Amino acid sequence: MAVDLLLGLQWGDEGKGKIVDVLTKDYDIIARFQGGPNAGHTLVFDGIKHVLHTIPSGIFHKNAINLIGNGVVIDPVIFKKELEKLSKFNLDIKRKLFISRKAHLILPTHRLLDAASEANKGKAKIGSTLKGIGPTYMDKTGRNGIRVGDLEMDNWKEKYRALANKHIGLLDFYKVKIEFDLDELEIEFFSALKVLKTLTFIDSEEYLHQAQKVGKTILAEGAQGSLLDIDFGTYPFVTSSNTTAAGACTGLGVAPGKIKEVFGIFKAYTTRVGSGPFPTELFDTYGETMGRVGNEFGATTGRPRRCGWLDLVALKYAVQINGVTKLIMMKSDVLSGFKKLKVCTAYNYKGETIYHLPYNIEEENIKPIYTELNGWNEDLTKMTQASQLPKTLNDYIAFLEKELEVPIKIVSVGPDRTQTIHR
Ligand code: GDP
Ligand code: IMO
Ligand code: MG
């Protein structure tokens, strides 16, 4: 039985949470494969908005099992808060949510190191969500990390103490100092761990292997986006995990040959939170309108998202790296009323026209070359059928499909679960 993947093709916040929720009815298991509480996945239904950080976006469905895979990093403190927010919805979380023993834990001192690293970078800061993601993945690859399964061992507190002490020592290296009260942080951390330990820890790769054997359907949920991938993103302005398709193999223990559909999700325009290059970024009323109408504020940090035209060069790159088989276009409704829409189809790179993402995409080197298309005026938010979509939107879709050579199978026309058009 195959595993399908859903992942973001831009700089995150494409609408992964919404679409995973929409697709969950077709799956037995929803499995997050990387990232941590830097993610904010928004779901809207029955007039309520939910934001998930660590918990997979299939959690509201009665029968789906939700799995936090080995590739994810978990902050028990944030996880506890997430559970508390969900408690009033009677979701039977203990039956439906499993956690991989091999997932790494974010310690309070990882968050301090993140803050110190960013503060000391000054203007060159990444714009991290400051959730401790970078330092935790550094400890993972440095073979120093603490995993969920360690909590079942007798000696884990010694391991914790040794690592936390090391972190405190590392903080000394930084010139700009971070204020903190370790005792307070640890009280909060240990109390949250008690809650984490009430959930079921499993050998998730084995669980998924057995599930596949008996024909269960699995959807792997990505976090962040392809341009934030540690290898293929706009380094160093990226996150610390592989957000691309290969990350699902290592983040869940799924063999490459088992992956069937790769759903690639993108906004009809582009956004980015945090620092780093963004060739099609707009600083005019078009960008301001996208931000306002699209309510472009980070679901985790509340920071305003930078907005710009769709970048097809970058999108093509993401489609290739991930082997996307089906595309999903979000937020088409936000562009209603734009007379003309621009799509970047090439770059002027140091005076030369190029059609790929170069190594160095600093703003001063690169100028987008645009193709102009007609916009649409209709309010899309009440539409439910592909046949209702305006001609100019269909032309926009056809143009993208031709350029990307992959069909756009879902068009999203609003944040709600129901505002989803299948084609
Ligand atoms: P994720 O991180 O990929 O899950 O995306 P986020 O939840 O961070 O950001 C997507 C935002 O867009 C959320 O506020 C969603 O509620 C909202 N959203 C999703 N799809 C649509 C859509 O088609 N139209 C509009 N207007 N908003 C949408
Ligand atoms: P979802 O899953 C958008 C960005 C941060 C920063 C960079 C590094 O909701 O799409 P980190 O906290 O990982 O050290 O931050 O990555 N970033 C995201 N941007 N959506 C996300 O997740 C993000 N997770 C991290 O803003 O620029
Ligand atoms: Mg998000």
Coordinates of C-alpha atoms in Angstrom, one line a residue, residues 1-7 16-32 56-67 95-96 207-208 211-212 215-221 252 258-264 325-326 328 409-410 422:
M1 CA 0.0 0.0 0.0
A2 CA 1.3 3.5 -0.9
V3 CA 2.0 6.6 1.2
D4 CA 1.0 10.0 -0.1
L5 CA 2.8 13.2 0.8
L6 CA 1.6 16.7 1.1
L7 CA 4.1 19.5 1.4
K16 CA -1.1 22.7 4.4
G17 CA -3.2 22.4 7.6
K18 CA -6.4 23.3 5.8
I19 CA -5.8 20.8 2.9
V20 CA -4.6 17.9 5.2
D21 CA -7.8 18.4 7.1
V22 CA -9.8 18.3 3.9
L23 CA -8.0 15.2 2.6
T24 CA -8.1 13.2 5.9
K25 CA -11.4 11.6 5.2
D26 CA -9.5 9.5 2.5
Y27 CA -6.8 8.3 4.9
D28 CA -6.4 6.0 7.9
I29 CA -3.2 7.7 9.2
I30 CA -1.9 11.3 9.1
A31 CA 1.8 11.5 9.9
R32 CA 3.9 14.7 10.5
P56 CA -1.0 16.6 12.8
S57 CA -3.9 18.2 11.0
G58 CA -6.0 15.1 10.8
I59 CA -6.8 15.3 14.6
F60 CA -10.3 16.5 14.2
H61 CA -11.5 13.5 12.3
K62 CA -13.0 10.7 14.3
N63 CA -11.2 7.7 12.8
A64 CA -7.8 8.9 11.6
I65 CA -4.8 8.0 13.6
N66 CA -2.4 10.9 13.9
L67 CA 1.3 10.3 14.2
R95 CA -6.6 6.9 21.3
K96 CA -5.8 8.8 18.2
Y207 CA 3.9 0.8 13.1
L208 CA 3.8 2.4 9.6
A211 CA -0.1 -0.4 8.6
Q212 CA 1.0 -0.5 5.0
G215 CA -3.6 -1.9 3.4
K216 CA -4.0 1.3 5.6
T217 CA -3.8 4.5 3.7
I218 CA -1.2 7.1 5.0
L219 CA -0.8 10.8 4.3
A220 CA 2.5 12.4 5.3
E221 CA 2.1 16.0 6.4
L252 CA 8.9 8.5 9.0
K258 CA 6.4 3.4 -1.3
I259 CA 5.5 7.0 -2.0
K260 CA 2.8 7.5 -4.6
E261 CA 1.1 10.9 -4.8
V262 CA 3.1 14.0 -3.9
F263 CA 0.7 16.8 -3.3
G264 CA 2.5 20.1 -3.8
T325 CA 2.3 14.7 -9.0
K326 CA -0.6 16.9 -8.1
I328 CA -3.0 22.5 -5.0
K409 CA -6.3 19.4 -8.8
I410 CA -7.6 21.6 -6.0
H422 CA -11.8 19.9 -6.7

